Coordinates of C-alpha atoms in Angstrom, one line a residue:
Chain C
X1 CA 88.6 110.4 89.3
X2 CA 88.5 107.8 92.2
X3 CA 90.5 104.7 91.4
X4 CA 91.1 100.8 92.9
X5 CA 92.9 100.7 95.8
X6 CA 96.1 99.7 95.8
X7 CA 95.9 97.1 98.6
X8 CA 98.8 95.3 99.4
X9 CA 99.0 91.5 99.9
X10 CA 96.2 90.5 102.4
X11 CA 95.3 89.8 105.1
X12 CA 94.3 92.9 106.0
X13 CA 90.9 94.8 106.9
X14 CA 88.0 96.2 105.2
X15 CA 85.7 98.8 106.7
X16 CA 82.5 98.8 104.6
X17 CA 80.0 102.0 105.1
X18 CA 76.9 101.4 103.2
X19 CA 74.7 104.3 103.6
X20 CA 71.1 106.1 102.4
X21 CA 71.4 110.0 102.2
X22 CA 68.9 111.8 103.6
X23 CA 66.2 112.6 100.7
X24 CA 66.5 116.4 99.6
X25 CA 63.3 117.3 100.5
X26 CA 64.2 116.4 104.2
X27 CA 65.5 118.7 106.8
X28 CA 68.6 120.1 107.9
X29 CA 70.0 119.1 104.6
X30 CA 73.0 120.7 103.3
X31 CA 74.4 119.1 100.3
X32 CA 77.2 121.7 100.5
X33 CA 78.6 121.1 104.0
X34 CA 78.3 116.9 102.8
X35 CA 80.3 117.4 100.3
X36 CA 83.1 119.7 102.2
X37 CA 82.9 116.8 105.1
X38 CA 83.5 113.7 102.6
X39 CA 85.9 114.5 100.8
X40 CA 87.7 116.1 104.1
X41 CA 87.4 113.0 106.0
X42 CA 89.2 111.2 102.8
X43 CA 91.9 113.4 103.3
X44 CA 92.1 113.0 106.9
X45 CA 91.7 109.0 106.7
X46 CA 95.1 109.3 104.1
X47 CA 97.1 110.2 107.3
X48 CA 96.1 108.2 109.9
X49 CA 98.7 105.4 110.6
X50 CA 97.9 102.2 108.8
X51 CA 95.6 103.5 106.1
X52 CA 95.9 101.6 102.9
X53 CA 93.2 103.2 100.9
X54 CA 89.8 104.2 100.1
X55 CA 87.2 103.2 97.2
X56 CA 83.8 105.2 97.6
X57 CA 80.9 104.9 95.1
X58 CA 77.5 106.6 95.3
X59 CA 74.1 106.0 92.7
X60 CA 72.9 109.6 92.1
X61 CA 70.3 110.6 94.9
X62 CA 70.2 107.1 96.4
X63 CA 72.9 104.2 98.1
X64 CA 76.5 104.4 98.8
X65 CA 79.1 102.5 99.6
X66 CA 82.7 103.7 100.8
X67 CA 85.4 100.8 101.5
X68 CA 88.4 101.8 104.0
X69 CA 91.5 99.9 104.2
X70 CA 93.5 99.2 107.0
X71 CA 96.6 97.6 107.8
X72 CA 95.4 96.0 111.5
X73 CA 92.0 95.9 113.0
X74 CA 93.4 98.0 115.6
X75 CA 94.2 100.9 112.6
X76 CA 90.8 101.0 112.0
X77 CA 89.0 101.4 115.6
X78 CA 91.6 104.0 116.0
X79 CA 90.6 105.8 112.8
X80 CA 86.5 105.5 114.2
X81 CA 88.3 107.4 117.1
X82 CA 89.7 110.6 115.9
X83 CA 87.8 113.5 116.8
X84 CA 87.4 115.5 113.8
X85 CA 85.8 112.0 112.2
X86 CA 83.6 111.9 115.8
X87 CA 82.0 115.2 115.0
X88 CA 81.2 113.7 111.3
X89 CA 79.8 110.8 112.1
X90 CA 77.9 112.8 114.7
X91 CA 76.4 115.1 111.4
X92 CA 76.1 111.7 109.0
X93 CA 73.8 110.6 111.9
X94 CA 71.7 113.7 112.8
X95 CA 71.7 114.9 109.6
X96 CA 73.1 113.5 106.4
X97 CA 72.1 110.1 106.4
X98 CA 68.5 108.0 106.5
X99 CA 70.3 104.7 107.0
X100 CA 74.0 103.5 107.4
X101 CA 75.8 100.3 108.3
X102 CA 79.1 99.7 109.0
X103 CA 80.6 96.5 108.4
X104 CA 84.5 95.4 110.0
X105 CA 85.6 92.9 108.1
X106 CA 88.9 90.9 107.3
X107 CA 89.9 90.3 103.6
X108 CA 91.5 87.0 103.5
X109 CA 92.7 87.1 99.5
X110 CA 91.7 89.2 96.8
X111 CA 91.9 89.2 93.3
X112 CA 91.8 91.4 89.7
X113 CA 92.9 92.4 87.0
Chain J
X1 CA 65.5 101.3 94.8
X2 CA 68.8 99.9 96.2
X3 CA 68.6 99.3 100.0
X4 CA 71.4 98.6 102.6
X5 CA 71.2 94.5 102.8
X6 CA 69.4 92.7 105.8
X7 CA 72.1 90.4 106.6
X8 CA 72.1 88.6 109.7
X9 CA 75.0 88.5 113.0
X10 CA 78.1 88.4 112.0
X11 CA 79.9 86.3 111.0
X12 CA 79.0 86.4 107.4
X13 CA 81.1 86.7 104.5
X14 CA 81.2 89.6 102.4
X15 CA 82.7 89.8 98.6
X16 CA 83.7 93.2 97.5
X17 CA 84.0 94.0 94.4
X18 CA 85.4 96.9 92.8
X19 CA 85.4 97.9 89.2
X20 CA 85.6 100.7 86.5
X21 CA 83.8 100.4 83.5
X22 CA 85.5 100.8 79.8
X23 CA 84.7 104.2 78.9
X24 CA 81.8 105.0 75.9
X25 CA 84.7 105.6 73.5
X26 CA 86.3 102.0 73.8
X27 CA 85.0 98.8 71.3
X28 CA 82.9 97.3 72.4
X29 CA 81.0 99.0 74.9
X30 CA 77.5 97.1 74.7
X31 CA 76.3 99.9 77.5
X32 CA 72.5 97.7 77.1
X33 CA 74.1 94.2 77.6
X34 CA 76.1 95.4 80.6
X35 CA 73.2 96.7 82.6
X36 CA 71.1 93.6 81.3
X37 CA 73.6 91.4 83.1
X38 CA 74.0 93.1 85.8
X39 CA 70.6 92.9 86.9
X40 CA 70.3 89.3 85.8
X41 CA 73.5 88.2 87.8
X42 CA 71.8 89.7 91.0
X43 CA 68.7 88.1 90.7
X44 CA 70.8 84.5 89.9
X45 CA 72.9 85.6 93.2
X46 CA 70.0 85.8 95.1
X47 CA 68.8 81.8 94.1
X48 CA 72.0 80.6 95.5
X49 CA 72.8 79.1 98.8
X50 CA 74.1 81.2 101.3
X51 CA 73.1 84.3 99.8
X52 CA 72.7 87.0 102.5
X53 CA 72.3 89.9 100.2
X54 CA 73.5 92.6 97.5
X55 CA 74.5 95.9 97.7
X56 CA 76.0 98.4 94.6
X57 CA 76.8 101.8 93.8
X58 CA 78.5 102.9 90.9
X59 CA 79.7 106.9 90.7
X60 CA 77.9 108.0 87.0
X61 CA 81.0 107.2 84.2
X62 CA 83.3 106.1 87.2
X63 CA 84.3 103.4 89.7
X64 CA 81.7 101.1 91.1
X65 CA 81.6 98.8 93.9
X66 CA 79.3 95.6 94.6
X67 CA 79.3 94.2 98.1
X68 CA 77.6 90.3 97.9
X69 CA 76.9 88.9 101.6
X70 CA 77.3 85.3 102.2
X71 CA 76.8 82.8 105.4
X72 CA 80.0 81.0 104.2
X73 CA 83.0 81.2 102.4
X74 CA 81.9 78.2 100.9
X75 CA 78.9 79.9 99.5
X76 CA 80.9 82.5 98.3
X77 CA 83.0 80.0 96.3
X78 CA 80.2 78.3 95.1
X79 CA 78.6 81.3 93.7
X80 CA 81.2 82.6 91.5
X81 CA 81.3 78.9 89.9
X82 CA 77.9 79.1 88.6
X83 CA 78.1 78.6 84.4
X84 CA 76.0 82.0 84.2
X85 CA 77.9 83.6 86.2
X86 CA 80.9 82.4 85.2
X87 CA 80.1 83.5 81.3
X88 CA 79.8 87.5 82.6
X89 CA 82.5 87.5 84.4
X90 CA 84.5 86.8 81.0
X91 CA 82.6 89.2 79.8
X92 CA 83.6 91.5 82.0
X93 CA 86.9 91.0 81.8
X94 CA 87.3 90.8 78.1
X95 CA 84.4 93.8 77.7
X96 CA 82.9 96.1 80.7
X97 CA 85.8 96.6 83.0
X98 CA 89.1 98.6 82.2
X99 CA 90.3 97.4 85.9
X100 CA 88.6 95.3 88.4
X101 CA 89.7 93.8 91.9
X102 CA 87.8 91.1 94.0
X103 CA 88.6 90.9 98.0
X104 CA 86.7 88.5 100.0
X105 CA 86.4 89.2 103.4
X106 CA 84.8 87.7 106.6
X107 CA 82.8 90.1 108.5
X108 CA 83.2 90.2 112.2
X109 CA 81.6 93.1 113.8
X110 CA 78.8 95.6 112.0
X111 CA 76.6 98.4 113.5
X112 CA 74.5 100.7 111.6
X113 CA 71.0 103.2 112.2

């Protein structure tokens, strides 16, 4: 089961993709190949150099929100910059999603419990 | 349905917050109050200054994540002083959440389709 990121202290940076999937009904849709590509690109996020972690949430057929953590800003244009996440994005455009925004942002202090 | 929020240029500030709910076995659970609140405290967020906009997701039994936009980190403060609000978050501390974390973060950059 997904779980809080450990973040260290801040500062560091916050990549928020809030997106729409495309609606079942809609075409190409593959709800397989989604699935395959998400939880790849996790994996494949987990290696890059200054990854700090990753929470993703998603309301059944509707919005979702994944938050990326990185260490430096630069961390996290590199990370928009590998190629096998190029080709997804590439797919979340064309294919998977309705509506996405992407917002680069610096957390400044956190708290929880 | 939820929809990705209109928020203006950056910069804005965005408050992420990340939770897990008690699971249906725990005391209490109070599944009716939760959702209750939770659709109160975003129609309270919305009367406040500042407010930019709301989005959430929560995975079905899992983790959840809220994202609330503000113009300033003032209004951000602000907003988690409000007495309403300030009564469900002890609520979900004490109640709703097994774990919970709070970053706030200043948006500098955001792109989207």
């Amino acid at each position: 089961m997904a779980l809080i990121a450990r973040t260290p202290e801040p500062p560091y940076v916050a990549v928020i993709f809030t997106s729409i999937r495309a609606t079942a009904g809609d075409e190409p849709y593959d709800e397989a190949g989604y699935a395959a590509t998400a939880q790849r690109m996790e994996e494949l996020a987990h290696e890059q150099p200054g990854y700090l972690g990753i929470e993703s949430a998603r309301n059944p057929g509707g919005l979702g929100i994944t938050v990326s953590y990185w260490a430096t800003e630069r961390d996290a244009v590199a990370w928009k910059a590998v190629a096998e996440h190029l080709v997804a994005q590439r797919l979340g455009r064309e294919r998977w999603y309705s509506q996405y925004r992407t917002r680069v942002a610096s957390v400044a202090r956190d708290y929880g419990a």
